[in-house]
PDB file of C-alpha atoms in Angstrom:
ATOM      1  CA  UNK A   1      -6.581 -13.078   4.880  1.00 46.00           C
ATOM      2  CA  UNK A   2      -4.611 -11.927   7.817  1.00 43.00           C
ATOM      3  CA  UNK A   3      -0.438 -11.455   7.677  1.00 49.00           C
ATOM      4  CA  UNK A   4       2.445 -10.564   7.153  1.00 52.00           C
ATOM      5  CA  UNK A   5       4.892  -9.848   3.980  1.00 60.00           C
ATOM      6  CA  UNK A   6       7.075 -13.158   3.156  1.00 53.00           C
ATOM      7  CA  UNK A   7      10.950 -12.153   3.282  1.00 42.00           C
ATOM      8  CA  UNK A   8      11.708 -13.677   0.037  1.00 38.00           C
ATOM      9  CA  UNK A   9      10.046 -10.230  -0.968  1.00 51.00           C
ATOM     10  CA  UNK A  10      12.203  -7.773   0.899  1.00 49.00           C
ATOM     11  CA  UNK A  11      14.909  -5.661  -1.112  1.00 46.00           C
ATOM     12  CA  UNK A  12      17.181  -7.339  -3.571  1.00 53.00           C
ATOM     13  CA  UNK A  13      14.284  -9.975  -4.793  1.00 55.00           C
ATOM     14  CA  UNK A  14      11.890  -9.592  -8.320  1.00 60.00           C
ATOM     15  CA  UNK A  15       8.651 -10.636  -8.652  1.00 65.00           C
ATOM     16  CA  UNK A  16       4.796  -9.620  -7.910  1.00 82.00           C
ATOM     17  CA  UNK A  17       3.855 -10.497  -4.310  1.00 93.00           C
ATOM     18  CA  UNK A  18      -0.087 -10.743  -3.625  1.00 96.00           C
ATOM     19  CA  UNK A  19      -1.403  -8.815  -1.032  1.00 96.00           C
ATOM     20  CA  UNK A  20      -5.377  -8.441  -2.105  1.00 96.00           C
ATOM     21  CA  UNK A  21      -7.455  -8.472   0.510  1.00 97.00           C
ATOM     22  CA  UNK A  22      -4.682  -8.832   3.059  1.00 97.00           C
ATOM     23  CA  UNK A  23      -5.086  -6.875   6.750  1.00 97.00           C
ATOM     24  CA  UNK A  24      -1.263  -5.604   6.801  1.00 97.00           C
ATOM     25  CA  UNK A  25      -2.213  -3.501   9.968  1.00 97.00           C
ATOM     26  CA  UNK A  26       0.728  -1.831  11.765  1.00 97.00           C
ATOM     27  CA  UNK A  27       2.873  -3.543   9.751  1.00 97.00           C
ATOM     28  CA  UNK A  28       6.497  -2.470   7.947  1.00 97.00           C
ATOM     29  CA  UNK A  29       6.966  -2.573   4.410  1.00 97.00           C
ATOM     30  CA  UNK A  30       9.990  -0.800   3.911  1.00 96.00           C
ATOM     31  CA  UNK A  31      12.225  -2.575   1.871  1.00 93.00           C
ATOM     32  CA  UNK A  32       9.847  -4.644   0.537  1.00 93.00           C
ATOM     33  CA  UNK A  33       9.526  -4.554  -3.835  1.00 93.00           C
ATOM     34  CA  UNK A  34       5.724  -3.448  -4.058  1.00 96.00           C
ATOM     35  CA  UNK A  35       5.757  -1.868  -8.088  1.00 96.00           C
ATOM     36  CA  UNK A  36       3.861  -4.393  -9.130  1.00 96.00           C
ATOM     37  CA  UNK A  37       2.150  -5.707  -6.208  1.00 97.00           C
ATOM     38  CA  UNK A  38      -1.241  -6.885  -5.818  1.00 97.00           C
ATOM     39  CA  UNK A  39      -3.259  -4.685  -3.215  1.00 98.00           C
ATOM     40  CA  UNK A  40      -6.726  -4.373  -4.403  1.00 98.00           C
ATOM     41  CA  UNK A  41      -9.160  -4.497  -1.453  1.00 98.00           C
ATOM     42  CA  UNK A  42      -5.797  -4.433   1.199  1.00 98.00           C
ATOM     43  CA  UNK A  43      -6.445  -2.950   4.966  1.00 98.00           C
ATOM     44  CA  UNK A  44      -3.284  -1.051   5.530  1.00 98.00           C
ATOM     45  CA  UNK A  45      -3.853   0.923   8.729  1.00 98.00           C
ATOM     46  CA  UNK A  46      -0.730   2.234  10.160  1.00 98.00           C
ATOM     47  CA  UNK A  47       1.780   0.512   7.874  1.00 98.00           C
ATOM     48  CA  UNK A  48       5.201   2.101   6.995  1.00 98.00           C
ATOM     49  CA  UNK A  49       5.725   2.665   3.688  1.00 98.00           C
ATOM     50  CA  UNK A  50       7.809   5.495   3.252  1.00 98.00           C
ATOM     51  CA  UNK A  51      10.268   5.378   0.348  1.00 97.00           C
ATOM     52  CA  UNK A  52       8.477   2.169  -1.360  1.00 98.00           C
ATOM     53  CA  UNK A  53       7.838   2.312  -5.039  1.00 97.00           C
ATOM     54  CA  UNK A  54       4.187   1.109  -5.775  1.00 97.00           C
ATOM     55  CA  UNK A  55       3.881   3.080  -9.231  1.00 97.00           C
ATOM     56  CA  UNK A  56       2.666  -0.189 -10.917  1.00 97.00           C
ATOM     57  CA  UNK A  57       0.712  -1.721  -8.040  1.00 97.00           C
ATOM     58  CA  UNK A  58      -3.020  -2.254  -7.922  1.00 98.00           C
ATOM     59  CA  UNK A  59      -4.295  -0.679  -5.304  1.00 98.00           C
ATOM     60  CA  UNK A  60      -8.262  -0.261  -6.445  1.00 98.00           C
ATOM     61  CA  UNK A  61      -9.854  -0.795  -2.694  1.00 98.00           C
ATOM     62  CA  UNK A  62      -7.306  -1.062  -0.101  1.00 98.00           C
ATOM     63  CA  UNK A  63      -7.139   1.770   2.620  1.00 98.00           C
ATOM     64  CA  UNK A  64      -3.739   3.470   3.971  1.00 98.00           C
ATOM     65  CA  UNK A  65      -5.680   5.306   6.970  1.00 98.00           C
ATOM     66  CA  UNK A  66      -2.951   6.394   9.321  1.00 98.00           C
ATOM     67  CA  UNK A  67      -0.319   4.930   6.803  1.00 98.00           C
ATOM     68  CA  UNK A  68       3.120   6.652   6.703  1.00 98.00           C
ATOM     69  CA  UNK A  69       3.959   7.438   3.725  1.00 97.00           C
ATOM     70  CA  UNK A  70       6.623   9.863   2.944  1.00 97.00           C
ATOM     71  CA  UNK A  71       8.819   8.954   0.142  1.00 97.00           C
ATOM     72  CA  UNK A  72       6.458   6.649  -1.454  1.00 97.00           C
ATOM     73  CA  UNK A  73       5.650   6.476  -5.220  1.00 97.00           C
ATOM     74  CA  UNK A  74       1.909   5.746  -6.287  1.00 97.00           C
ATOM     75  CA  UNK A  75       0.854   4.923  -9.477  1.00 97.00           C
ATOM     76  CA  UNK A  76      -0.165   7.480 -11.613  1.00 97.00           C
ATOM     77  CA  UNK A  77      -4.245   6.668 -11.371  1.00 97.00           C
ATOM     78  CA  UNK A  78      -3.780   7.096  -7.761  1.00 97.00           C
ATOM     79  CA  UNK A  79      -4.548  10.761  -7.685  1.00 97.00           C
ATOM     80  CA  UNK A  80      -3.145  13.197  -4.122  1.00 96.00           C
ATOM     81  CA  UNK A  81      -6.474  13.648  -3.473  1.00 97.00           C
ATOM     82  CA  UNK A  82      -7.397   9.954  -3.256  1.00 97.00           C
ATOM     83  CA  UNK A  83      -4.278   9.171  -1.217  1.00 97.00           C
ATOM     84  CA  UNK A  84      -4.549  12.380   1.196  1.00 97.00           C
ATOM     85  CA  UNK A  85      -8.479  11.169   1.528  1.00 98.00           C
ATOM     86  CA  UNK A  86      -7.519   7.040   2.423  1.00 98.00           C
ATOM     87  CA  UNK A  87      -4.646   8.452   4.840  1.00 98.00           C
ATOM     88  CA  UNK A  88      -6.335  11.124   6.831  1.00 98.00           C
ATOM     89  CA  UNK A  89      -9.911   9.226   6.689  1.00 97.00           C
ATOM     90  CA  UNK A  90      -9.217   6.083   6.008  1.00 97.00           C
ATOM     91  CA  UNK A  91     -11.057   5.835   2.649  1.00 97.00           C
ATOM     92  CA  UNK A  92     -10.860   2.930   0.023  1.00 98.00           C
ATOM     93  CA  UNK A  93      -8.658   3.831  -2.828  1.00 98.00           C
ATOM     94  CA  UNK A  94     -10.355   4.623  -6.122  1.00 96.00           C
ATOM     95  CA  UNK A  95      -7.978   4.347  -9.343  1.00 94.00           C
ATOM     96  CA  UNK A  96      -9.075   6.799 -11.876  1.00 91.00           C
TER      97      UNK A  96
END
């Protein structure tokens, strides 16, 4: 799948939003409620996530190479290692 992030799912709304598999290249996610999102297997080169709270989202697979991501909460399996390896590399994430 290829696209962007529905606005029904920027700040102020509830709800898990499904991003598996999804090429979110470049894109911006600030503001957008990703806790409990769906993002196994999701190509996020370059996106802007800094500030987002993704503590409960699935991440298993996608890649954050380039990703900005200051601010942001991972989930707890996500270890720094993982995350600095995916950003600086642009390795899949593995959840412990």
């Amino acid at each position: 799948r290829n696209g962007g992030v529905d606005a029904a799912h920027r700040a102020g709304q509830s709800g898990p939003i499904d991003l598996s598999s999804t090429n979110l290249r470049g894109s911006d996610l600030r503001g957008v409620d990703l806790r409990t999102a769906d993002m196994r297997g999701a190509y996020c080169h370059s996106v802007d996530i800094r500030g987002v709270d993704l503590s409960s989202a699935q991440l298993e697979g996608a890649s954050f190479h380039m990703a900005r991501v200051s601010g942001a909460y991972f989930p707890a399996n996500v270890s720094a290692d993982e995350l600095r390896l995916s950003v600086e590399l642009g390795t899949r994430i593995r959840c412990r």
